[in-house]
Amino acid sequence: LTRQAFAEFLGTELRFSGELFQKIQDFFSRRSLKMRARSKTQAYLPTGAKALPNDLGTAPGIMAEIKDKLLIAMPGVPSEMKQMFEISVMPRLQQCAAQQAFVVRKLNCFGAGESEIAQSLGTLMQRGRNPLINCTAKQGQITLHIFAQAANKSRAQQIADNDEKLLQEKLGQLVFSTEDKTLAEVVGEKLAQHNKTIALAESCTGGTLAKLLTDIPGASRYFTHGWITYSNSAKTSQLGVPAALIEKHGAVSSEVATAMAQGARKRAKSDLSVAITGIAGPAGGSEQKPVGLVYICVNSHGRAQTKRFVFSHDRDYIRLRAALTALNMLRLKL
Amino acid sequence: LTRQAFAEFLGTELRFSGELFQKIQDFFSRRSLKMRARSKTQAYLPTGAKALPNDLGTAPGIMAEIKDKLLIAMPGVPSEMKQMFEISVMPRLQQCAAQQAFVVRKLNCFGAGESEIAQSLGTLMQRGRNPLINCTAKQGQITLHIFAQAANKSRAQQIADNDEKLLQEKLGQLVFSTEDKTLAEVVGEKLAQHNKTIALAESCTGGTLAKLLTDIPGASRYFTHGWITYSNSAKTSQLGVPAALIEKHGAVSSEVATAMAQGARKRAKSDLSVAITGIAGPAGGSEQKPVGLVYICVNSHGRAQTKRFVFSHDRDYIRLRAALTALNMLRLKL
């Protein structure tokens, strides 16, 4: 459909390309697969358009210039699209901006809200300023983008450097990466660097924290043991949290979070441990212990730091936010 | 910016609305919050456009008709946008299609690829057919959409029913939900219905399966214990997998998956258990045991079913696919 619409917009027809067809056939034969009949469609190209090569799949991209505009279609498979964008599209876009150099920087922050960060940056975020500083928020992570524009690359880099330094000064410990790393990546690197091991004990997050930490290749260097003690009896039998402690303070309490972290560290014989217990909702909340109440304990070599949080929004958000906050506590500890 | 672009497109100006401003002020005062200066911008509306009410936030939607087209802008916060779409936009769109009734059905499938499903449906998926049957694929889940169109609702429902029945017959056990539920929701419902409990033992998925299962509210009814035994010693000390078994077959083996599931079930005293062990990559693969090799065991009341899979693509995909495949094995077992 895209192909047809592209041709219609150009006011031309689709034309069979023997060269493209050969490439598609080669793709299948290299993989010892039979070519499907419908794949032949992908060998048709609007007259006046150019095919963009696709090394990862069979659908070529399509590019044409019309009325001083570039019209580009790429395959929908993300990996194919991304590679095509970098190899074929980006260089063409750079030609369009040959007289200007752009430099983009990203500062990933955690621990303050979007409006709090915007407030602290004041006029730095004014529209029309160069560099332009934008702010995006996703799941508690705030990313500041610095877009610097100048007549040449070195000048653009210089003014981007200057703003990056300014932001670092204003935001301090809130900035956890200038290389677009995730919190889990930064924590994993620090653990590996310092040669520390970690164990995790999760209740309400049900594996979210362990998943984030093991999303990173090589996590086995520092992560060995995780427990999801979803029931009280699991907390007692697997982590040694005294039943009387749960009875007295409730499973969602500072005391139980601290005991879970201690039990996990002891059993895993790890340097550090993190425990999370809370009420993810939607049910299970009370006036004293509302939905969103979460206790997080980071235990480092026997020294425990336990904090109380009340997260809002829905179950998914509370769980993710709790796991990310635990990673942030770990980052600051490390 | 949207507001300004909207006015520019209409060829009109932004006009301050006292009524909108009052609503924004009310929103803040109801929450005992101080109104921010920039919120005043949201009280400006292009002349000739209509504001769409927003009960969840301060930014109204904007709607105008121009050249027989509807132009609609909604706030970017998903919850606000979705509610506004249902309350204010959808009824307006339905007016545009007053002479026609639409019925949409979804069939969620797991266990076969997109092309395999398309092949088995044959001409049912032909373009231009009514109902129109579309297929989308996401992380191994295939969703078939039935779009039925008729002069009235009951007729549209009738032809949708007919196609739904046809698809169910052709796809059989591949269909896991006709109510757009996730695999984890379906598994959770079955566990709760049959009053069964489950324990999880994960290695390469590192908590992904536990996270999926506890994404569902009320998971504590059936899920109590989970282990992430990322190291060999954790498999031995926490789940009782004999070190000699790991030594003999390797941690990524049918034998170890089976022993992990058995150990988890025994320790949690649960009816069922699931264990996953594999190589998520990118490193750690060999010719005999490539990246993507995963063993999954479902143990139900002492009877174990262990399967071998080789998933492709990247680490994230292998982990997610392994966890979803485990859920699908559980679904079929239940």
XYZ file of C-alpha atoms in Angstrom:
668
model
C 0.000 0.000 0.000
C 2.824 2.399 0.889
C 4.489 1.675 -2.427
C 1.275 2.402 -4.351
C 0.546 5.567 -2.388
C 4.120 6.729 -2.963
C 3.757 6.293 -6.741
C 0.362 7.986 -6.738
C 1.776 10.965 -4.855
C 4.626 11.269 -7.353
C 2.108 10.947 -10.177
C 4.004 7.979 -11.598
C 3.558 4.226 -11.921
C 5.159 1.263 -10.184
C 7.844 -0.388 -12.265
C 9.347 -3.835 -11.822
C 13.059 -3.771 -11.053
C 15.031 -6.844 -12.042
C 17.898 -5.695 -9.846
C 15.701 -5.443 -6.746
C 14.103 -8.784 -7.519
C 17.542 -10.399 -7.700
C 18.414 -8.989 -4.267
C 15.215 -10.378 -2.768
C 15.852 -13.791 -4.302
C 19.410 -13.719 -2.947
C 18.105 -12.879 0.514
C 15.940 -15.987 0.565
C 18.487 -18.317 -0.988
C 21.222 -17.209 1.463
C 18.879 -18.343 4.245
C 17.834 -21.519 2.391
C 14.256 -20.290 2.472
C 11.661 -20.494 -0.257
C 10.684 -17.088 -1.582
C 7.042 -16.292 -0.976
C 4.956 -15.110 -3.913
C 4.013 -11.863 -2.192
C 7.670 -10.902 -1.773
C 7.751 -10.147 -5.490
C 5.713 -6.987 -4.788
C 8.767 -5.589 -3.053
C 10.633 -5.498 -6.349
C 8.289 -2.772 -7.672
C 9.454 0.804 -7.356
C 7.726 4.081 -8.292
C 9.276 5.559 -11.429
C 11.458 8.499 -10.410
C 12.159 7.071 -6.962
C 15.314 5.443 -5.664
C 15.539 2.207 -3.674
C 17.345 2.292 -0.329
C 19.215 -0.967 0.388
C 18.029 -3.211 3.229
C 20.632 -5.693 4.454
C 18.426 -7.110 7.177
C 15.257 -7.875 5.236
C 13.672 -7.929 1.817
C 11.718 -4.660 1.660
C 13.834 -1.838 0.229
C 13.281 1.740 1.359
C 12.013 4.265 -1.195
C 13.262 7.822 -1.582
C 12.259 10.580 -3.994
C 12.611 14.315 -4.280
C 9.524 16.287 -5.150
C 8.904 20.044 -5.003
C 12.058 20.630 -2.953
C 10.918 18.049 -0.448
C 12.338 14.638 0.341
C 9.830 11.810 0.510
C 11.156 8.685 2.217
C 9.485 5.364 3.052
C 11.190 2.763 5.213
C 10.203 -0.764 6.263
C 8.216 -1.074 9.490
C 10.445 -3.667 11.171
C 12.313 -1.523 13.736
C 15.760 -3.101 13.265
C 15.536 -2.732 9.465
C 14.244 0.809 9.697
C 16.911 1.913 12.158
C 19.804 0.541 10.145
C 18.413 2.034 6.918
C 17.957 5.390 8.609
C 21.575 5.486 9.719
C 23.111 4.204 6.509
C 20.943 5.797 3.816
C 18.679 8.471 5.257
C 20.800 10.346 7.770
C 23.644 11.137 5.311
C 21.050 12.520 2.867
C 19.501 14.671 5.591
C 22.939 15.943 6.529
C 23.424 17.162 2.960
C 20.258 19.265 3.386
C 21.876 20.965 6.339
C 25.343 21.232 4.839
C 25.755 24.836 5.949
C 25.005 24.025 9.565
C 26.409 21.726 12.198
C 24.294 20.185 14.932
C 25.392 18.619 18.167
C 22.970 16.829 20.463
C 23.703 15.928 24.083
C 21.557 14.023 26.519
C 21.630 14.184 30.302
C 19.607 11.470 32.020
C 18.378 12.452 35.476
C 16.548 10.681 38.276
C 15.319 11.881 41.630
C 13.374 15.043 40.832
C 10.235 15.850 38.855
C 10.070 17.541 35.475
C 8.725 20.832 36.832
C 11.280 20.872 39.651
C 14.098 20.453 37.139
C 12.609 23.025 34.763
C 12.335 25.482 37.651
C 15.959 25.003 38.655
C 17.140 25.598 35.074
C 15.109 28.787 34.664
C 15.799 30.728 31.463
C 18.198 28.053 30.153
C 15.122 26.267 28.812
C 13.749 29.275 26.951
C 12.428 28.575 23.467
C 14.514 29.948 20.647
C 17.679 29.869 22.723
C 20.791 28.242 21.208
C 21.550 25.621 22.434
C 17.938 24.682 22.774
C 17.331 22.697 25.946
C 14.379 20.322 25.979
C 13.113 18.089 28.709
C 11.304 14.759 28.359
C 9.934 12.637 31.179
C 9.427 8.897 31.071
C 8.712 6.658 34.024
C 10.366 8.975 36.492
C 13.448 9.495 34.370
C 13.952 13.044 33.154
C 16.082 13.496 30.063
C 17.488 16.883 29.172
C 18.414 17.305 25.517
C 20.873 19.972 24.456
C 20.552 20.876 20.768
C 23.448 23.081 19.724
C 23.576 24.611 16.271
C 26.457 26.493 14.676
C 28.207 27.139 11.369
C 30.679 24.332 12.038
C 31.001 21.234 14.176
C 33.691 22.471 16.547
C 31.736 25.627 17.385
C 28.565 23.581 17.933
C 30.497 21.226 20.200
C 31.911 24.140 22.131
C 28.541 25.685 22.929
C 27.087 22.231 23.733
C 30.008 21.577 26.118
C 29.378 24.872 27.811
C 25.690 24.118 28.405
C 26.405 20.571 29.503
C 28.746 21.934 32.168
C 26.128 24.451 33.303
C 23.466 21.752 33.608
C 25.803 19.406 35.484
C 26.538 22.164 37.980
C 22.883 22.984 38.520
C 21.657 19.371 38.704
C 24.539 17.679 40.537
C 23.731 14.138 41.668
C 20.447 14.094 39.753
C 22.408 13.417 36.531
C 23.197 9.719 36.241
C 24.337 9.499 32.623
C 25.566 11.730 29.822
C 25.826 8.746 27.460
C 22.136 7.844 27.393
C 22.612 4.843 29.636
C 19.809 3.434 31.735
C 19.894 3.458 35.529
C 20.400 -0.325 35.466
C 23.380 0.017 33.117
C 24.991 2.642 35.323
C 24.429 0.543 38.462
C 25.723 -2.588 36.698
C 28.880 -0.779 35.587
C 29.535 0.505 39.088
C 29.032 -2.970 40.582
C 31.402 -4.508 38.030
C 33.964 -1.700 38.495
C 34.046 -2.080 42.258
C 33.871 -5.869 42.001
C 30.756 -6.049 44.199
C 27.980 -8.643 44.156
C 24.324 -8.005 44.832
C 21.249 -9.986 45.862
C 17.637 -8.872 45.445
C 14.555 -9.546 47.536
C 11.311 -8.326 46.027
C 7.739 -8.415 47.159
C 5.361 -5.931 45.434
C 7.662 -5.393 42.446
C 7.489 -9.153 41.752
C 10.692 -9.413 39.735
C 10.668 -5.968 38.090
C 13.945 -4.948 39.712
C 15.658 -8.246 38.876
C 14.430 -7.970 35.312
C 15.828 -4.430 34.948
C 19.188 -5.490 36.357
C 19.408 -8.614 34.181
C 18.342 -6.716 31.044
C 22.015 -5.740 30.949
C 24.341 -8.269 29.280
C 26.927 -9.617 31.690
C 24.762 -9.127 34.792
C 25.964 -12.517 36.030
C 29.249 -10.818 36.974
C 27.538 -9.168 39.958
C 24.046 -10.663 40.299
C 23.658 -14.231 41.564
C 20.537 -14.583 43.743
C 17.068 -13.051 43.641
C 13.954 -13.869 45.640
C 10.389 -12.932 44.970
C 8.790 -13.468 48.339
C 5.245 -12.564 47.441
C 3.623 -14.225 50.467
C 4.465 -13.722 54.139
C 5.447 -17.364 54.508
C 7.923 -17.008 51.625
C 9.507 -14.021 53.401
C 9.916 -16.144 56.506
C 10.978 -19.473 54.970
C 13.216 -18.109 52.217
C 14.690 -14.963 53.747
C 14.408 -15.676 57.443
C 12.181 -12.680 58.206
C 10.746 -13.509 61.650
C 7.000 -14.209 61.480
C 6.617 -12.154 64.655
C 8.167 -9.116 62.934
C 5.634 -9.375 60.086
C 2.862 -9.886 62.653
C 3.899 -6.793 64.580
C 4.684 -4.301 61.797
C 2.952 -5.795 58.758
C 4.675 -7.089 55.600
C 4.755 -3.548 54.240
C 6.969 -1.867 56.810
C 10.431 -0.463 57.229
C 11.315 -3.302 59.599
C 10.353 -6.042 57.142
C 12.130 -4.347 54.213
C 15.267 -4.162 56.353
C 14.982 -7.813 57.420
C 14.378 -8.968 53.827
C 17.527 -7.197 52.632
C 19.532 -8.640 55.503
C 18.247 -12.175 54.819
C 18.976 -11.928 51.108
C 22.508 -10.643 51.635
C 23.268 -13.345 54.186
C 21.924 -16.198 52.051
C 23.574 -15.011 48.853
C 26.789 -14.076 50.671
C 26.774 -10.901 48.598
C 28.329 -7.505 49.270
C 25.061 -5.640 48.754
C 21.381 -6.387 48.749
C 18.168 -4.532 47.985
C 14.706 -5.311 49.296
C 11.373 -3.842 48.224
C 8.031 -4.299 49.936
C 4.922 -2.254 49.253
C 1.333 -2.045 48.074
C 1.116 -1.920 44.281
C -2.686 -1.901 44.244
C -5.279 -1.426 43.019
C -6.606 -3.289 46.102
C -4.932 -3.810 49.478
C -4.562 -0.198 50.581
C -5.757 1.325 53.857
C -5.696 4.772 55.409
C -2.455 4.063 57.300
C -0.944 2.118 54.406
C -2.244 3.514 51.128
C -1.765 2.003 47.671
C 1.636 3.229 46.483
C 3.336 2.931 49.888
C 6.720 1.273 49.330
C 9.703 0.627 51.602
C 13.083 0.121 49.989
C 16.177 -1.053 51.824
C 19.708 -1.029 50.456
C 22.119 -3.035 52.561
C 25.811 -2.501 51.871
C 28.204 -4.740 53.800
C 25.766 -4.972 56.701
C 24.848 -1.281 56.835
C 21.178 -0.802 55.982
C 19.492 2.300 54.607
C 15.697 1.995 54.488
C 13.443 4.639 52.951
C 9.696 5.128 52.751
C 7.990 6.294 49.540
C 4.425 6.881 48.406
C 4.180 6.536 44.632
C 1.049 7.475 42.728
C -0.765 6.486 39.514
C -1.472 2.861 38.726
C -0.085 -0.565 39.581
C 2.360 -0.697 36.643
C 3.728 2.733 37.406
C 4.065 2.111 41.148
C 5.976 -1.127 40.526
C 8.291 0.350 37.908
C 8.857 3.505 39.915
C 9.712 1.468 43.009
C 12.244 -0.629 41.070
C 13.835 2.456 39.467
C 13.990 4.250 42.805
C 15.774 1.218 44.265
C 18.288 1.389 41.408
C 18.772 5.079 42.077
C 19.395 4.450 45.793
C 21.940 1.811 44.754
C 23.603 4.219 42.335
C 24.011 6.867 45.006
C 25.290 4.274 47.493
C 27.868 3.038 44.961
C 2.933 25.248 19.917
C 0.067 22.951 18.867
C -2.421 25.642 19.790
C -0.577 28.241 17.681
C -0.175 25.890 14.716
C -3.863 25.026 14.921
C -4.865 28.699 14.748
C -2.435 29.346 11.923
C -3.860 26.460 9.919
C -7.388 27.774 10.436
C -6.161 31.233 9.452
C -7.440 32.669 12.739
C -6.037 34.014 15.983
C -5.838 32.639 19.503
C -8.485 34.126 21.776
C -8.549 34.089 25.580
C -11.530 32.207 27.000
C -12.680 33.251 30.465
C -14.682 30.044 30.751
C -11.661 27.837 30.049
C -9.526 29.867 32.436
C -12.095 29.357 35.180
C -12.006 25.590 34.622
C -8.215 25.537 34.847
C -8.309 27.580 38.061
C -10.933 25.199 39.469
C -8.726 22.223 38.611
C -5.865 23.614 40.680
C -7.981 24.814 43.593
C -9.774 21.436 43.883
C -6.337 19.890 44.376
C -5.143 22.686 46.683
C -2.379 23.430 44.226
C -1.070 26.795 43.138
C -1.759 27.503 39.495
C 1.407 27.859 37.454
C 1.773 30.925 35.268
C 2.261 28.877 32.113
C -1.079 27.122 32.633
C -2.798 30.325 31.556
C -1.716 29.567 27.962
C -4.141 26.664 28.008
C -7.076 29.077 28.238
C -6.361 30.338 24.706
C -8.367 28.828 21.874
C -8.235 29.421 18.108
C -11.250 31.457 16.961
C -13.661 29.108 15.204
C -12.531 26.069 17.177
C -14.288 24.323 20.024
C -12.717 23.203 23.309
C -13.042 19.552 24.303
C -13.389 19.117 28.073
C -10.580 17.431 30.036
C -11.624 16.105 33.444
C -8.221 14.627 34.232
C -5.966 17.582 33.495
C -5.856 21.240 32.570
C -5.236 21.190 28.809
C -8.497 21.176 26.842
C -8.714 19.434 23.486
C -9.326 21.533 20.383
C -11.677 20.618 17.534
C -12.590 22.468 14.348
C -14.141 21.689 11.002
C -12.398 22.995 7.942
C -12.975 22.104 4.264
C -15.121 19.081 5.157
C -12.358 17.789 7.385
C -12.239 17.471 11.154
C -9.120 18.798 12.832
C -8.648 17.595 16.394
C -5.851 18.167 18.913
C -5.721 16.300 22.196
C -3.365 16.510 25.177
C -0.301 14.229 25.105
C -0.806 12.633 28.523
C -2.130 9.182 27.552
C -4.819 8.904 30.248
C -6.182 12.365 29.382
C -6.061 11.695 25.665
C -7.800 8.332 25.934
C -10.666 9.609 28.058
C -11.142 12.632 25.796
C -11.143 10.418 22.723
C -13.896 8.233 24.138
C -16.059 11.024 25.533
C -15.703 13.765 22.941
C -14.005 12.500 19.783
C -15.475 9.052 19.158
C -19.136 10.224 19.233
C -18.252 12.940 16.701
C -16.531 10.397 14.441
C -19.562 8.140 14.710
C -21.718 10.965 13.345
C -19.497 11.025 10.269
C -20.318 7.354 9.736
C -23.977 7.570 10.717
C -25.126 5.398 7.828
C -22.790 2.569 8.748
C -22.208 0.312 11.719
C -18.810 -1.128 12.629
C -17.957 -4.054 14.841
C -14.377 -4.925 15.770
C -13.272 -8.237 17.252
C -9.831 -9.310 18.404
C -8.428 -12.817 18.665
C -5.113 -13.074 20.502
C -3.015 -16.055 19.447
C 0.259 -17.591 20.606
C 2.229 -20.545 19.363
C 2.545 -19.924 15.624
C 4.161 -17.267 13.449
C 2.410 -14.547 11.488
C 2.994 -16.145 8.106
C 1.917 -19.575 9.347
C -1.358 -18.106 10.602
C -1.879 -16.074 7.431
C -1.316 -19.219 5.381
C -3.871 -21.214 7.344
C -6.483 -18.476 6.928
C -5.972 -18.210 3.164
C -8.462 -15.980 1.361
C -10.141 -14.916 4.607
C -7.459 -12.265 4.878
C -7.981 -10.856 1.396
C -7.980 -7.076 1.142
C -11.352 -5.526 0.437
C -13.215 -8.433 2.001
C -15.945 -7.660 4.579
C -15.266 -8.399 7.365
C -11.717 -7.291 6.845
C -9.277 -9.502 8.739
C -5.963 -7.993 9.735
C -3.048 -9.503 11.540
C -0.552 -7.788 13.829
C 2.438 -9.389 15.502
C 4.082 -8.230 18.704
C 6.618 -10.171 20.737
C 5.390 -13.521 19.508
C 1.746 -12.702 20.079
C -0.335 -12.612 16.918
C -3.544 -10.607 17.048
C -6.213 -11.066 14.433
C -8.605 -8.153 14.050
C -12.012 -8.638 12.484
C -13.504 -5.397 11.157
C -17.131 -5.943 10.172
C -19.089 -3.213 8.460
C -22.827 -3.178 7.714
C -25.857 -0.905 7.445
C -26.796 -1.600 11.050
C -25.218 -2.877 14.261
C -26.992 -6.234 14.430
C -25.997 -7.128 10.891
C -22.385 -6.089 11.550
C -22.370 -8.206 14.696
C -23.773 -11.159 12.800
C -21.072 -11.145 10.142
C -18.377 -10.573 12.797
C -19.729 -13.548 14.798
C -19.586 -15.676 11.713
C -15.943 -14.832 11.012
C -14.962 -15.204 14.647
C -16.361 -18.732 14.596
C -14.482 -19.520 11.380
C -11.190 -18.270 12.814
C -11.680 -20.182 16.052
C -12.222 -23.380 14.078
C -9.150 -22.851 11.938
C -6.844 -21.746 14.755
C -8.006 -23.965 17.621
C -5.696 -23.875 20.638
C -3.638 -21.050 19.193
C -6.344 -18.583 20.272
C -5.937 -17.689 23.933
C -8.275 -14.702 24.241
C -11.175 -13.095 22.420
C -11.351 -10.312 25.019
C -7.919 -8.832 24.365
C -6.450 -10.298 27.516
C -2.728 -10.950 27.905
C -1.300 -14.458 28.279
C -0.501 -13.666 31.930
C -4.100 -12.579 32.567
C -5.470 -15.756 31.020
C -3.051 -17.927 33.009
C -3.831 -16.008 36.212
C -7.568 -16.468 35.709
C -7.174 -20.188 35.131
C -4.982 -20.572 38.237
C -7.521 -18.661 40.360
C -10.465 -20.589 38.856
C -8.921 -23.971 39.575
C -7.608 -22.784 42.940
C -4.013 -23.719 42.077
C -0.789 -22.147 43.340
C 2.407 -21.678 41.385
C 6.109 -21.138 42.051
C 8.670 -19.828 39.585
C 12.365 -20.556 39.160
C 14.132 -18.379 36.619
C 17.660 -18.213 35.381
C 18.195 -16.461 32.018
C 14.854 -14.602 32.146
C 15.974 -13.022 35.435
C 12.509 -12.175 36.779
C 10.753 -11.476 33.462
C 8.249 -14.300 33.978
C 7.544 -13.309 37.586
C 7.076 -9.715 36.516
C 4.571 -10.689 33.805
C 2.610 -12.838 36.243
C 2.581 -10.178 38.981
C 1.625 -7.425 36.522
C -1.877 -8.781 37.071
C -3.696 -7.421 40.157
C -4.523 -10.169 42.647
C -1.589 -12.396 41.622
C -1.013 -13.119 45.326
C -3.999 -15.488 45.167
C -1.893 -18.023 43.265
C 1.706 -16.826 43.263
C 3.742 -16.999 46.480
C 7.388 -17.864 45.763
C 9.820 -16.998 43.001
C 13.539 -17.588 42.696
C 16.021 -16.015 40.363
C 18.897 -18.431 40.527
C 21.285 -16.667 38.215
C 24.424 -18.503 39.359
C 24.995 -22.244 39.583
C 25.517 -22.049 43.335
C 22.126 -20.323 43.728
C 20.493 -23.180 41.797
C 22.077 -25.642 44.187
C 21.670 -23.805 47.499
C 18.207 -22.351 46.888
C 16.499 -24.990 44.751
C 18.460 -28.125 45.636
C 19.667 -28.754 42.092
C 22.550 -31.235 42.587
C 25.900 -29.669 41.727
C 26.815 -32.944 39.987
C 23.804 -32.595 37.689
C 24.928 -29.105 36.650
C 28.482 -30.393 36.249
C 27.309 -33.252 34.018
C 24.721 -31.549 31.787
C 25.494 -27.845 32.184
C 23.216 -25.230 33.755
C 21.422 -24.851 30.425
C 19.992 -28.340 30.020
C 16.729 -30.193 30.142
C 17.855 -31.963 33.314
C 18.618 -28.759 35.199
C 15.363 -27.084 34.087
C 13.464 -30.112 35.364
C 15.347 -30.133 38.671
C 14.824 -26.372 39.153
C 11.071 -26.746 38.684
C 10.966 -29.692 41.055
C 12.958 -27.824 43.693
C 10.792 -24.730 43.430
C 7.551 -26.679 43.704
C 8.795 -28.621 46.706
C 10.055 -25.559 48.588
C 6.970 -23.458 47.834
C 4.620 -26.395 48.448
C 2.761 -25.257 45.336
C 0.571 -27.187 42.905
C 2.547 -26.085 39.873
C 5.948 -24.680 39.094
C 7.782 -23.353 36.080
C 11.527 -23.213 35.516
C 13.469 -21.483 32.768
C 17.164 -21.815 32.005
C 18.864 -20.654 28.846
C 21.394 -18.453 27.132
C 20.054 -14.928 26.571
C 23.257 -13.650 25.014
C 24.853 -11.786 23.429
C 27.802 -13.735 24.931
C 27.903 -17.241 26.373
C 26.831 -19.244 23.338
C 28.654 -22.176 21.758
C 28.067 -24.455 18.793
C 26.281 -27.069 20.909
C 24.477 -24.482 23.012
C 23.839 -21.372 20.904
C 22.555 -18.019 22.150
C 18.761 -18.346 22.269
C 18.761 -21.946 23.541
C 16.203 -22.162 26.348
C 14.769 -25.075 28.344
C 11.393 -24.604 29.990
C 9.865 -27.029 32.468
C 6.280 -26.956 33.721
C 5.718 -29.206 36.704
C 2.118 -29.931 37.617
C 1.564 -31.951 40.782
C 4.860 -33.753 40.296
C 4.499 -34.419 36.561
C 7.140 -32.549 34.589
C 7.009 -31.439 30.958
C 10.310 -30.016 29.724
C 10.773 -28.491 26.280
C 13.720 -27.180 24.334
C 13.528 -23.974 22.284
C 15.922 -21.897 20.239
C 14.744 -18.301 20.092
C 16.360 -15.760 17.817
C 16.949 -11.992 17.683
C 18.437 -10.167 20.647
C 18.729 -10.589 24.404
C 15.521 -8.678 25.210
C 13.525 -10.653 22.697
C 14.938 -14.022 23.757
C 14.125 -13.314 27.406
C 10.621 -12.041 26.726
C 9.879 -14.805 24.258
C 11.053 -17.431 26.757
C 8.815 -16.002 29.498
C 5.791 -15.803 27.156
C 6.400 -19.332 25.902
C 6.459 -20.534 29.514
C 3.100 -18.798 30.091
C 1.734 -20.441 26.977
C 2.872 -23.894 28.147
C 1.170 -23.155 31.477
C -2.030 -22.078 29.695
C -2.178 -25.295 27.699
C -1.423 -27.353 30.805
C -4.227 -25.607 32.718
